[in-house]
PDB file of C-alpha atoms in Angstrom:
ATOM      1  CA  MET B  27     -16.525  23.964  64.858  1.00 45.00           C
ATOM      2  CA  SER B  28     -18.710  24.897  61.933  1.00 43.00           C
ATOM      3  CA  THR B  29     -16.562  27.957  61.269  1.00 45.00           C
ATOM      4  CA  GLN B  30     -13.446  25.775  60.966  1.00 45.00           C
ATOM      5  CA  ILE B  31     -15.222  23.397  58.572  1.00 38.00           C
ATOM      6  CA  CYS B  32     -16.258  26.322  56.372  1.00 40.00           C
ATOM      7  CA  LYS B  33     -12.694  27.596  56.317  1.00 43.00           C
ATOM      8  CA  ASN B  34     -11.446  24.147  55.292  1.00 44.00           C
ATOM      9  CA  LEU B  35     -14.019  23.867  52.499  1.00 38.00           C
ATOM     10  CA  ILE B  36     -13.100  27.302  51.164  1.00 38.00           C
ATOM     11  CA  ALA B  37      -9.419  26.376  51.226  1.00 42.00           C
ATOM     12  CA  LEU B  38     -10.104  23.140  49.299  1.00 39.00           C
ATOM     13  CA  PHE B  39     -12.209  25.035  46.771  1.00 37.00           C
ATOM     14  CA  LEU B  40      -9.487  27.602  46.164  1.00 38.00           C
ATOM     15  CA  LEU B  41      -6.890  24.842  45.895  1.00 37.00           C
ATOM     16  CA  GLY B  42      -9.064  23.082  43.340  1.00 41.00           C
ATOM     17  CA  MET B  43      -9.326  26.270  41.279  1.00 34.00           C
ATOM     18  CA  PHE B  44      -5.548  26.684  41.449  1.00 33.00           C
ATOM     19  CA  VAL B  45      -4.866  23.127  40.302  1.00 34.00           C
ATOM     20  CA  THR B  46      -7.367  23.455  37.467  1.00 35.00           C
ATOM     21  CA  GLY B  47      -5.813  26.746  36.403  1.00 36.00           C
ATOM     22  CA  CYS B  48      -2.356  25.186  36.342  1.00 35.00           C
ATOM     23  CA  ASN B  49      -3.502  22.486  33.871  1.00 36.00           C
ATOM     24  CA  THR B  50      -5.018  24.630  31.150  1.00 34.00           C
ATOM     25  CA  ASN B  51      -2.595  23.056  28.612  1.00 39.00           C
ATOM     26  CA  THR B  52      -3.513  19.461  29.451  1.00 42.00           C
ATOM     27  CA  LYS B  53      -4.138  17.456  26.278  1.00 46.00           C
ATOM     28  CA  ARG B  54      -7.712  16.429  25.589  1.00 49.00           C
ATOM     29  CA  THR B  55      -8.058  12.658  25.863  1.00 56.00           C
ATOM     30  CA  ALA B  56     -11.645  12.106  24.728  1.00 72.00           C
ATOM     31  CA  ASP B  57     -12.045   9.953  21.634  1.00 90.00           C
ATOM     32  CA  ASN B  58     -13.110  11.539  18.370  1.00 94.00           C
ATOM     33  CA  ASP B  59     -16.824  11.194  17.749  1.00 94.00           C
ATOM     34  CA  ILE B  60     -16.601   8.463  15.112  1.00 97.00           C
ATOM     35  CA  LYS B  61     -18.787   5.374  15.052  1.00 97.00           C
ATOM     36  CA  PHE B  62     -17.170   2.299  13.534  1.00 98.00           C
ATOM     37  CA  ASP B  63     -18.652  -0.805  11.977  1.00 98.00           C
ATOM     38  CA  SER B  64     -17.036  -4.001  10.736  1.00 98.00           C
ATOM     39  CA  ILE B  65     -17.614  -6.682   8.112  1.00 98.00           C
ATOM     40  CA  ARG B  66     -16.226 -10.183   8.496  1.00 98.00           C
ATOM     41  CA  VAL B  67     -15.748 -12.777   5.782  1.00 98.00           C
ATOM     42  CA  ASP B  68     -14.603 -16.394   6.086  1.00 98.00           C
ATOM     43  CA  ARG B  69     -14.912 -18.202   2.738  1.00 98.00           C
ATOM     44  CA  THR B  70     -13.404 -21.482   1.583  1.00 98.00           C
ATOM     45  CA  TYR B  71     -13.492 -23.005  -1.887  1.00 98.00           C
ATOM     46  CA  HIS B  72     -12.146 -26.417  -2.961  1.00 96.00           C
ATOM     47  CA  LEU B  73     -10.829 -26.864  -6.487  1.00 96.00           C
ATOM     48  CA  LEU B  74     -13.430 -28.399  -8.822  1.00 94.00           C
ATOM     49  CA  ASP B  75     -15.862 -27.943  -5.916  1.00 95.00           C
ATOM     50  CA  ASN B  76     -14.624 -31.223  -4.451  1.00 94.00           C
ATOM     51  CA  PRO B  77     -13.964 -31.294  -0.674  1.00 94.00           C
ATOM     52  CA  ASP B  78     -11.124 -33.786  -1.210  1.00 91.00           C
ATOM     53  CA  ASN B  79      -9.169 -31.293  -3.311  1.00 92.00           C
ATOM     54  CA  PRO B  80      -6.917 -28.418  -2.191  1.00 93.00           C
ATOM     55  CA  ASN B  81      -8.688 -25.234  -1.240  1.00 95.00           C
ATOM     56  CA  CYS B  82      -8.344 -21.519  -0.709  1.00 97.00           C
ATOM     57  CA  ASN B  83      -9.464 -19.706   2.409  1.00 98.00           C
ATOM     58  CA  LEU B  84     -10.195 -15.987   2.620  1.00 98.00           C
ATOM     59  CA  GLN B  85     -10.628 -14.251   5.967  1.00 98.00           C
ATOM     60  CA  LEU B  86     -11.408 -10.538   6.147  1.00 98.00           C
ATOM     61  CA  ASN B  87     -12.061  -8.473   9.258  1.00 98.00           C
ATOM     62  CA  PHE B  88     -12.679  -5.001   7.861  1.00 98.00           C
ATOM     63  CA  THR B  89     -13.383  -2.163  10.296  1.00 98.00           C
ATOM     64  CA  TYR B  90     -14.389   1.211   8.861  1.00 98.00           C
ATOM     65  CA  PRO B  91     -15.916   4.561   9.925  1.00 98.00           C
ATOM     66  CA  ALA B  92     -19.694   4.321   9.694  1.00 98.00           C
ATOM     67  CA  LYS B  93     -20.856   7.608  11.239  1.00 97.00           C
ATOM     68  CA  PHE B  94     -19.318  11.064  11.637  1.00 97.00           C
ATOM     69  CA  SER B  95     -20.834  14.505  12.023  1.00 95.00           C
ATOM     70  CA  ASP B  96     -19.298  15.830   8.783  1.00 97.00           C
ATOM     71  CA  LYS B  97     -20.674  13.724   5.910  1.00 97.00           C
ATOM     72  CA  GLU B  98     -18.053  14.870   3.402  1.00 97.00           C
ATOM     73  CA  ILE B  99     -15.195  13.967   5.718  1.00 98.00           C
ATOM     74  CA  LEU B 100     -16.896  10.645   6.489  1.00 98.00           C
ATOM     75  CA  LYS B 101     -16.945   9.857   2.770  1.00 97.00           C
ATOM     76  CA  LYS B 102     -13.250  10.726   2.491  1.00 97.00           C
ATOM     77  CA  MET B 103     -12.439   8.486   5.446  1.00 98.00           C
ATOM     78  CA  GLN B 104     -14.415   5.575   4.012  1.00 98.00           C
ATOM     79  CA  ASN B 105     -12.648   5.974   0.666  1.00 97.00           C
ATOM     80  CA  ASP B 106      -9.291   5.999   2.474  1.00 98.00           C
ATOM     81  CA  PHE B 107     -10.149   2.842   4.425  1.00 98.00           C
ATOM     82  CA  VAL B 108     -11.371   1.000   1.310  1.00 98.00           C
ATOM     83  CA  LEU B 109      -8.364   2.053  -0.767  1.00 98.00           C
ATOM     84  CA  SER B 110      -5.842   1.155   1.927  1.00 98.00           C
ATOM     85  CA  TYR B 111      -7.463  -2.220   2.623  1.00 98.00           C
ATOM     86  CA  PHE B 112      -8.471  -3.463  -0.834  1.00 98.00           C
ATOM     87  CA  GLY B 113      -6.404  -1.454  -3.318  1.00 97.00           C
ATOM     88  CA  GLU B 114      -7.006   0.806  -6.293  1.00 97.00           C
ATOM     89  CA  ASN B 115      -9.352  -1.597  -8.093  1.00 97.00           C
ATOM     90  CA  TYR B 116     -11.924  -1.044  -5.339  1.00 98.00           C
ATOM     91  CA  GLU B 117     -11.526   2.696  -4.864  1.00 94.00           C
ATOM     92  CA  ASN B 118     -14.747   4.720  -4.599  1.00 91.00           C
ATOM     93  CA  LEU B 119     -16.824   1.642  -3.738  1.00 97.00           C
ATOM     94  CA  SER B 120     -18.791   1.617  -0.508  1.00 97.00           C
ATOM     95  CA  PRO B 121     -17.335  -0.605   2.252  1.00 98.00           C
ATOM     96  CA  GLU B 122     -20.051  -3.212   1.641  1.00 98.00           C
ATOM     97  CA  GLU B 123     -19.505  -3.176  -2.132  1.00 98.00           C
ATOM     98  CA  ALA B 124     -15.731  -3.399  -1.766  1.00 98.00           C
ATOM     99  CA  VAL B 125     -15.930  -6.427   0.533  1.00 98.00           C
ATOM    100  CA  ALA B 126     -18.364  -8.235  -1.764  1.00 98.00           C
ATOM    101  CA  LYS B 127     -16.368  -7.538  -4.939  1.00 98.00           C
ATOM    102  CA  TYR B 128     -13.005  -8.383  -3.363  1.00 98.00           C
ATOM    103  CA  THR B 129     -14.355 -11.701  -2.073  1.00 98.00           C
ATOM    104  CA  GLU B 130     -15.806 -12.570  -5.473  1.00 98.00           C
ATOM    105  CA  ASP B 131     -12.576 -11.636  -7.266  1.00 98.00           C
ATOM    106  CA  TYR B 132     -10.417 -13.652  -4.880  1.00 98.00           C
ATOM    107  CA  LEU B 133     -12.487 -16.819  -5.331  1.00 98.00           C
ATOM    108  CA  ASN B 134     -12.699 -16.380  -9.107  1.00 98.00           C
ATOM    109  CA  ASN B 135      -8.938 -15.903  -9.379  1.00 97.00           C
ATOM    110  CA  TYR B 136      -8.382 -19.103  -7.419  1.00 97.00           C
ATOM    111  CA  LYS B 137     -10.762 -21.008  -9.684  1.00 97.00           C
ATOM    112  CA  GLU B 138      -8.490 -20.146 -12.605  1.00 96.00           C
ATOM    113  CA  LEU B 139      -6.067 -22.749 -11.176  1.00 95.00           C
ATOM    114  CA  GLU B 140      -8.493 -25.559 -11.896  1.00 95.00           C
ATOM    115  CA  ALA B 141      -7.170 -26.210 -15.432  1.00 94.00           C
ATOM    116  CA  ASP B 142      -3.611 -26.587 -14.103  1.00 91.00           C
ATOM    117  CA  PHE B 143      -4.870 -28.772 -11.272  1.00 91.00           C
ATOM    118  CA  LYS B 144      -6.615 -31.107 -13.736  1.00 89.00           C
ATOM    119  CA  ALA B 145      -3.422 -31.344 -15.773  1.00 88.00           C
ATOM    120  CA  GLU B 146      -1.438 -32.329 -12.686  1.00 83.00           C
ATOM    121  CA  LEU B 147      -3.974 -35.007 -11.794  1.00 83.00           C
ATOM    122  CA  GLU B 148      -3.752 -36.493 -15.287  1.00 82.00           C
ATOM    123  CA  LYS B 149      -0.014 -37.050 -14.999  1.00 79.00           C
ATOM    124  CA  LYS B 150      -0.776 -39.921 -12.604  1.00 63.00           C
ATOM    125  CA  ASP B 151       2.678 -39.927 -11.086  1.00 64.00           C
ATOM    126  CA  ASP B 152       3.436 -40.730  -7.463  1.00 59.00           C
ATOM    127  CA  LEU B 153       3.967 -37.119  -6.421  1.00 60.00           C
ATOM    128  CA  PRO B 154       1.185 -35.742  -4.244  1.00 63.00           C
ATOM    129  CA  VAL B 155      -0.816 -32.950  -5.781  1.00 66.00           C
ATOM    130  CA  GLY B 156      -1.924 -30.337  -3.356  1.00 68.00           C
ATOM    131  CA  ALA B 157       0.487 -28.237  -1.362  1.00 70.00           C
ATOM    132  CA  TRP B 158       1.239 -25.715  -4.101  1.00 82.00           C
ATOM    133  CA  PHE B 159      -2.493 -25.387  -4.841  1.00 92.00           C
ATOM    134  CA  SER B 160      -3.443 -24.529  -1.269  1.00 93.00           C
ATOM    135  CA  TYR B 161      -3.915 -20.765  -0.831  1.00 95.00           C
ATOM    136  CA  PHE B 162      -5.002 -18.578   2.042  1.00 96.00           C
ATOM    137  CA  GLU B 163      -5.343 -14.885   2.774  1.00 98.00           C
ATOM    138  CA  MET B 164      -6.034 -13.151   6.088  1.00 98.00           C
ATOM    139  CA  SER B 165      -6.369  -9.412   6.609  1.00 98.00           C
ATOM    140  CA  SER B 166      -7.646  -6.994   9.209  1.00 98.00           C
ATOM    141  CA  ASP B 167      -7.363  -3.372  10.244  1.00 98.00           C
ATOM    142  CA  GLU B 168      -6.956  -1.904  13.707  1.00 98.00           C
ATOM    143  CA  ILE B 169      -7.689   1.567  15.055  1.00 98.00           C
ATOM    144  CA  VAL B 170      -4.520   2.557  16.925  1.00 98.00           C
ATOM    145  CA  TYR B 171      -5.271   6.165  17.897  1.00 98.00           C
ATOM    146  CA  ASN B 172      -8.531   8.107  17.751  1.00 97.00           C
ATOM    147  CA  GLN B 173      -8.182  11.413  19.613  1.00 96.00           C
ATOM    148  CA  ASN B 174      -7.483  15.123  19.105  1.00 95.00           C
ATOM    149  CA  ASP B 175      -8.846  15.187  15.534  1.00 96.00           C
ATOM    150  CA  ILE B 176      -6.329  12.499  14.519  1.00 97.00           C
ATOM    151  CA  LEU B 177      -7.138   8.946  13.420  1.00 98.00           C
ATOM    152  CA  SER B 178      -4.338   6.377  13.073  1.00 98.00           C
ATOM    153  CA  TYR B 179      -4.900   2.824  11.889  1.00 98.00           C
ATOM    154  CA  THR B 180      -2.990  -0.183  10.581  1.00 98.00           C
ATOM    155  CA  VAL B 181      -3.954  -2.652   7.857  1.00 98.00           C
ATOM    156  CA  SER B 182      -2.448  -6.119   8.414  1.00 98.00           C
ATOM    157  CA  PHE B 183      -2.182  -8.571   5.534  1.00 98.00           C
ATOM    158  CA  GLU B 184      -0.957 -12.158   5.290  1.00 97.00           C
ATOM    159  CA  ASN B 185      -1.247 -14.563   2.395  1.00 96.00           C
ATOM    160  CA  TYR B 186       0.149 -17.790   0.974  1.00 93.00           C
ATOM    161  CA  THR B 187       0.040 -18.780  -2.682  1.00 90.00           C
ATOM    162  CA  GLY B 188       1.894 -22.070  -2.757  1.00 82.00           C
ATOM    163  CA  GLY B 189       5.469 -20.813  -2.540  1.00 75.00           C
ATOM    164  CA  ALA B 190       8.201 -21.466  -0.006  1.00 76.00           C
ATOM    165  CA  HIS B 191       6.460 -19.286   2.570  1.00 81.00           C
ATOM    166  CA  GLY B 192       3.728 -16.722   2.930  1.00 86.00           C
ATOM    167  CA  SER B 193       4.033 -12.956   2.963  1.00 92.00           C
ATOM    168  CA  HIS B 194       3.079 -10.361   5.547  1.00 95.00           C
ATOM    169  CA  ALA B 195       2.563  -6.605   5.394  1.00 97.00           C
ATOM    170  CA  TYR B 196       1.580  -3.895   7.864  1.00 98.00           C
ATOM    171  CA  ASN B 197       0.550  -0.586   6.332  1.00 98.00           C
ATOM    172  CA  ASN B 198      -0.084   2.436   8.523  1.00 98.00           C
ATOM    173  CA  HIS B 199      -2.344   5.415   7.857  1.00 98.00           C
ATOM    174  CA  VAL B 200      -3.020   8.708   9.614  1.00 98.00           C
ATOM    175  CA  ILE B 201      -6.008  10.959   8.856  1.00 98.00           C
ATOM    176  CA  ASN B 202      -6.595  14.592   9.791  1.00 97.00           C
ATOM    177  CA  LEU B 203     -10.249  14.672  10.853  1.00 97.00           C
ATOM    178  CA  LYS B 204     -10.483  18.404  10.282  1.00 96.00           C
ATOM    179  CA  THR B 205      -9.995  17.870   6.555  1.00 96.00           C
ATOM    180  CA  GLY B 206     -10.427  14.141   5.984  1.00 97.00           C
ATOM    181  CA  ASN B 207      -7.033  14.067   4.235  1.00 97.00           C
ATOM    182  CA  ALA B 208      -4.166  11.700   4.901  1.00 97.00           C
ATOM    183  CA  ILE B 209      -1.313  13.143   6.966  1.00 98.00           C
ATOM    184  CA  THR B 210       2.065  12.710   5.269  1.00 98.00           C
ATOM    185  CA  GLU B 211       5.645  13.174   6.415  1.00 98.00           C
ATOM    186  CA  GLU B 212       5.738  16.497   4.587  1.00 97.00           C
ATOM    187  CA  ASP B 213       2.794  17.674   6.692  1.00 97.00           C
ATOM    188  CA  ILE B 214       4.547  17.127  10.013  1.00 97.00           C
ATOM    189  CA  PHE B 215       8.306  17.400   9.442  1.00 98.00           C
ATOM    190  CA  ILE B 216      10.400  20.437   8.582  1.00 97.00           C
ATOM    191  CA  GLU B 217      12.200  20.643   5.236  1.00 97.00           C
ATOM    192  CA  ASN B 218      15.203  18.380   4.685  1.00 97.00           C
ATOM    193  CA  PHE B 219      14.305  16.174   7.647  1.00 98.00           C
ATOM    194  CA  GLN B 220      15.161  12.892   5.940  1.00 98.00           C
ATOM    195  CA  ASP B 221      18.847  12.486   6.815  1.00 98.00           C
ATOM    196  CA  SER B 222      18.433  13.447  10.475  1.00 98.00           C
ATOM    197  CA  LEU B 223      15.396  11.218  10.922  1.00 98.00           C
ATOM    198  CA  ALA B 224      17.119   8.361   9.112  1.00 98.00           C
ATOM    199  CA  GLN B 225      19.984   8.439  11.607  1.00 98.00           C
ATOM    200  CA  ILE B 226      17.570   8.404  14.529  1.00 98.00           C
ATOM    201  CA  LEU B 227      15.772   5.411  13.012  1.00 98.00           C
ATOM    202  CA  ILE B 228      19.051   3.552  12.456  1.00 98.00           C
ATOM    203  CA  ASP B 229      20.190   4.216  16.023  1.00 98.00           C
ATOM    204  CA  HIS B 230      16.879   2.909  17.398  1.00 98.00           C
ATOM    205  CA  ILE B 231      17.006  -0.220  15.240  1.00 98.00           C
ATOM    206  CA  ALA B 232      20.563  -0.887  16.429  1.00 98.00           C
ATOM    207  CA  LYS B 233      19.511  -0.476  20.057  1.00 97.00           C
ATOM    208  CA  GLN B 234      16.482  -2.753  19.584  1.00 97.00           C
ATOM    209  CA  ASN B 235      18.767  -5.439  18.186  1.00 97.00           C
ATOM    210  CA  LYS B 236      21.400  -4.906  20.899  1.00 97.00           C
ATOM    211  CA  VAL B 237      24.270  -3.956  18.627  1.00 95.00           C
ATOM    212  CA  GLU B 238      26.577  -1.077  19.520  1.00 94.00           C
ATOM    213  CA  ASN B 239      27.627  -0.282  15.964  1.00 96.00           C
ATOM    214  CA  PRO B 240      24.689   0.114  13.548  1.00 96.00           C
ATOM    215  CA  LYS B 241      26.865  -1.387  10.800  1.00 97.00           C
ATOM    216  CA  ASP B 242      26.708  -4.688  12.703  1.00 96.00           C
ATOM    217  CA  LEU B 243      23.011  -4.916  11.793  1.00 96.00           C
ATOM    218  CA  GLU B 244      24.201  -6.185   8.412  1.00 95.00           C
ATOM    219  CA  ASN B 245      25.554  -9.285  10.179  1.00 96.00           C
ATOM    220  CA  ILE B 246      22.133 -10.304  11.517  1.00 96.00           C
ATOM    221  CA  GLY B 247      19.998 -10.066   8.388  1.00 96.00           C
ATOM    222  CA  PHE B 248      19.651  -6.360   7.686  1.00 96.00           C
ATOM    223  CA  PHE B 249      20.600  -4.902   4.334  1.00 96.00           C
ATOM    224  CA  SER B 250      22.851  -1.847   3.981  1.00 96.00           C
ATOM    225  CA  VAL B 251      22.150   0.524   6.883  1.00 96.00           C
ATOM    226  CA  GLU B 252      22.956   3.444   4.582  1.00 95.00           C
ATOM    227  CA  GLU B 253      19.750   2.658   2.720  1.00 95.00           C
ATOM    228  CA  ILE B 254      17.440   2.918   5.749  1.00 97.00           C
ATOM    229  CA  PHE B 255      15.340   6.055   5.345  1.00 97.00           C
ATOM    230  CA  PRO B 256      11.900   7.255   6.471  1.00 98.00           C
ATOM    231  CA  ASN B 257       9.442   5.335   4.308  1.00 98.00           C
ATOM    232  CA  GLY B 258       6.135   7.118   4.981  1.00 98.00           C
ATOM    233  CA  ASN B 259       4.726   4.039   6.711  1.00 98.00           C
ATOM    234  CA  PHE B 260       4.084   5.571  10.126  1.00 98.00           C
ATOM    235  CA  LEU B 261       1.511   5.938  12.904  1.00 98.00           C
ATOM    236  CA  VAL B 262       1.060   8.736  15.409  1.00 98.00           C
ATOM    237  CA  ASP B 263      -0.404   8.633  18.900  1.00 97.00           C
ATOM    238  CA  GLY B 264      -0.247  10.738  22.035  1.00 96.00           C
ATOM    239  CA  ASN B 265       3.317   9.665  22.819  1.00 97.00           C
ATOM    240  CA  GLY B 266       5.191   9.619  19.530  1.00 97.00           C
ATOM    241  CA  ILE B 267       5.544   8.318  15.987  1.00 98.00           C
ATOM    242  CA  THR B 268       5.979   4.652  15.079  1.00 98.00           C
ATOM    243  CA  TYR B 269       7.570   3.621  11.779  1.00 98.00           C
ATOM    244  CA  THR B 270       7.076   0.177  10.258  1.00 98.00           C
ATOM    245  CA  PHE B 271       9.473  -1.449   7.795  1.00 98.00           C
ATOM    246  CA  ASN B 272       7.969  -4.564   6.237  1.00 97.00           C
ATOM    247  CA  GLU B 273       9.769  -7.802   5.413  1.00 95.00           C
ATOM    248  CA  TYR B 274      12.379  -7.488   2.637  1.00 95.00           C
ATOM    249  CA  GLU B 275      12.248  -3.694   2.924  1.00 97.00           C
ATOM    250  CA  ILE B 276      15.362  -3.223   5.049  1.00 97.00           C
ATOM    251  CA  ALA B 277      16.101  -6.818   6.068  1.00 96.00           C
ATOM    252  CA  ALA B 278      15.805 -10.445   5.024  1.00 94.00           C
ATOM    253  CA  TYR B 279      12.542 -12.363   5.391  1.00 91.00           C
ATOM    254  CA  VAL B 280      13.695 -14.084   8.576  1.00 91.00           C
ATOM    255  CA  VAL B 281      13.904 -10.698  10.352  1.00 95.00           C
ATOM    256  CA  ARG B 282      10.246 -10.004   9.513  1.00 94.00           C
ATOM    257  CA  GLU B 283       8.856  -6.506  10.038  1.00 96.00           C
ATOM    258  CA  THR B 284      10.667  -3.861  12.089  1.00 98.00           C
ATOM    259  CA  ASN B 285       8.732  -1.354  14.203  1.00 98.00           C
ATOM    260  CA  VAL B 286      10.501   1.740  15.514  1.00 98.00           C
ATOM    261  CA  PHE B 287       8.890   3.988  18.125  1.00 98.00           C
ATOM    262  CA  LEU B 288      10.174   7.585  18.286  1.00 98.00           C
ATOM    263  CA  PRO B 289       9.047   9.654  21.303  1.00 97.00           C
ATOM    264  CA  TYR B 290       8.067  13.227  20.454  1.00 97.00           C
ATOM    265  CA  ALA B 291      10.682  14.577  22.865  1.00 96.00           C
ATOM    266  CA  GLU B 292      13.428  12.997  20.756  1.00 97.00           C
ATOM    267  CA  ILE B 293      12.272  14.294  17.377  1.00 97.00           C
ATOM    268  CA  GLN B 294      10.554  17.533  18.353  1.00 95.00           C
ATOM    269  CA  TYR B 295      13.241  19.649  16.682  1.00 97.00           C
ATOM    270  CA  LEU B 296      12.281  18.028  13.353  1.00 98.00           C
ATOM    271  CA  LEU B 297       8.540  18.697  13.679  1.00 97.00           C
ATOM    272  CA  LYS B 298       6.696  21.674  12.251  1.00 96.00           C
ATOM    273  CA  LYS B 299       5.245  23.932  14.914  1.00 94.00           C
ATOM    274  CA  ASP B 300       1.937  24.173  13.022  1.00 94.00           C
ATOM    275  CA  SER B 301       1.665  20.542  11.929  1.00 95.00           C
ATOM    276  CA  PRO B 302      -1.648  18.647  12.269  1.00 95.00           C
ATOM    277  CA  ILE B 303      -0.154  16.677  15.164  1.00 95.00           C
ATOM    278  CA  ALA B 304       1.230  19.698  17.062  1.00 93.00           C
ATOM    279  CA  LYS B 305      -1.469  19.401  19.708  1.00 89.00           C
ATOM    280  CA  LEU B 306      -0.263  15.868  20.564  1.00 91.00           C
ATOM    281  CA  ILE B 307       3.147  17.082  21.650  1.00 86.00           C
ATOM    282  CA  ASP B 308       3.825  18.145  25.240  1.00 59.00           C
ATOM    283  CA  ASN B 309       5.342  21.576  25.546  1.00 43.00           C
TER     284      ASN B 309
END
């Protein structure tokens, strides 16, 4: 009895070694060793500091890398996050400084409307004063992929400044954690990839919108399909690449943003063998 048990255990052990040996190319799934922090802001200001008057509202939810083993790369990442979230005027500021300055600038810019608001009040006509003086802005960023020395994230932005409607934008970023540098299309695609990738994007957009002929997209709010090209606004993860086209970029406002997911298997022939994302692709 005991002899049979020993034989079974040995067989299971050998089987385990065989299975392990057969999976030596399995992709690592552990997250990169980055610690994140976040800063939230929710500020409201009423014109002339009167609660009965129109107001602006600013909401920020800014997530950023706070700790990483390589201090130089951490600094690069923080600069990238600040620049992508707040813009060039806040480049090279620390996350805390950028949030504070951006909040101050936003409120001060809104206060510049107070002279025009006073003028409207003095007209004393029957038209209500308010709607076109009511502003808001909401933004956040989201970590989409954080593995295999790659960090992908999206910055989402929405604002309203008294017009017919607000605006929205989704800007994607990919960082190589071995260097701290942004990963671009030129880093991952072979030369002269644009036309081939453009056709794949167009075909996917047509399929997503359930039209057989891509040209028919122009009948449902899209602009000329011949002008749809890779725009550099992409994310990567373990399964593929996702492109985002923001409102008015390839279609009318009513269509809003368009996201296109491209599995690696479909575009592998366009990818460099030694690209920073090569390890994400199944062989």
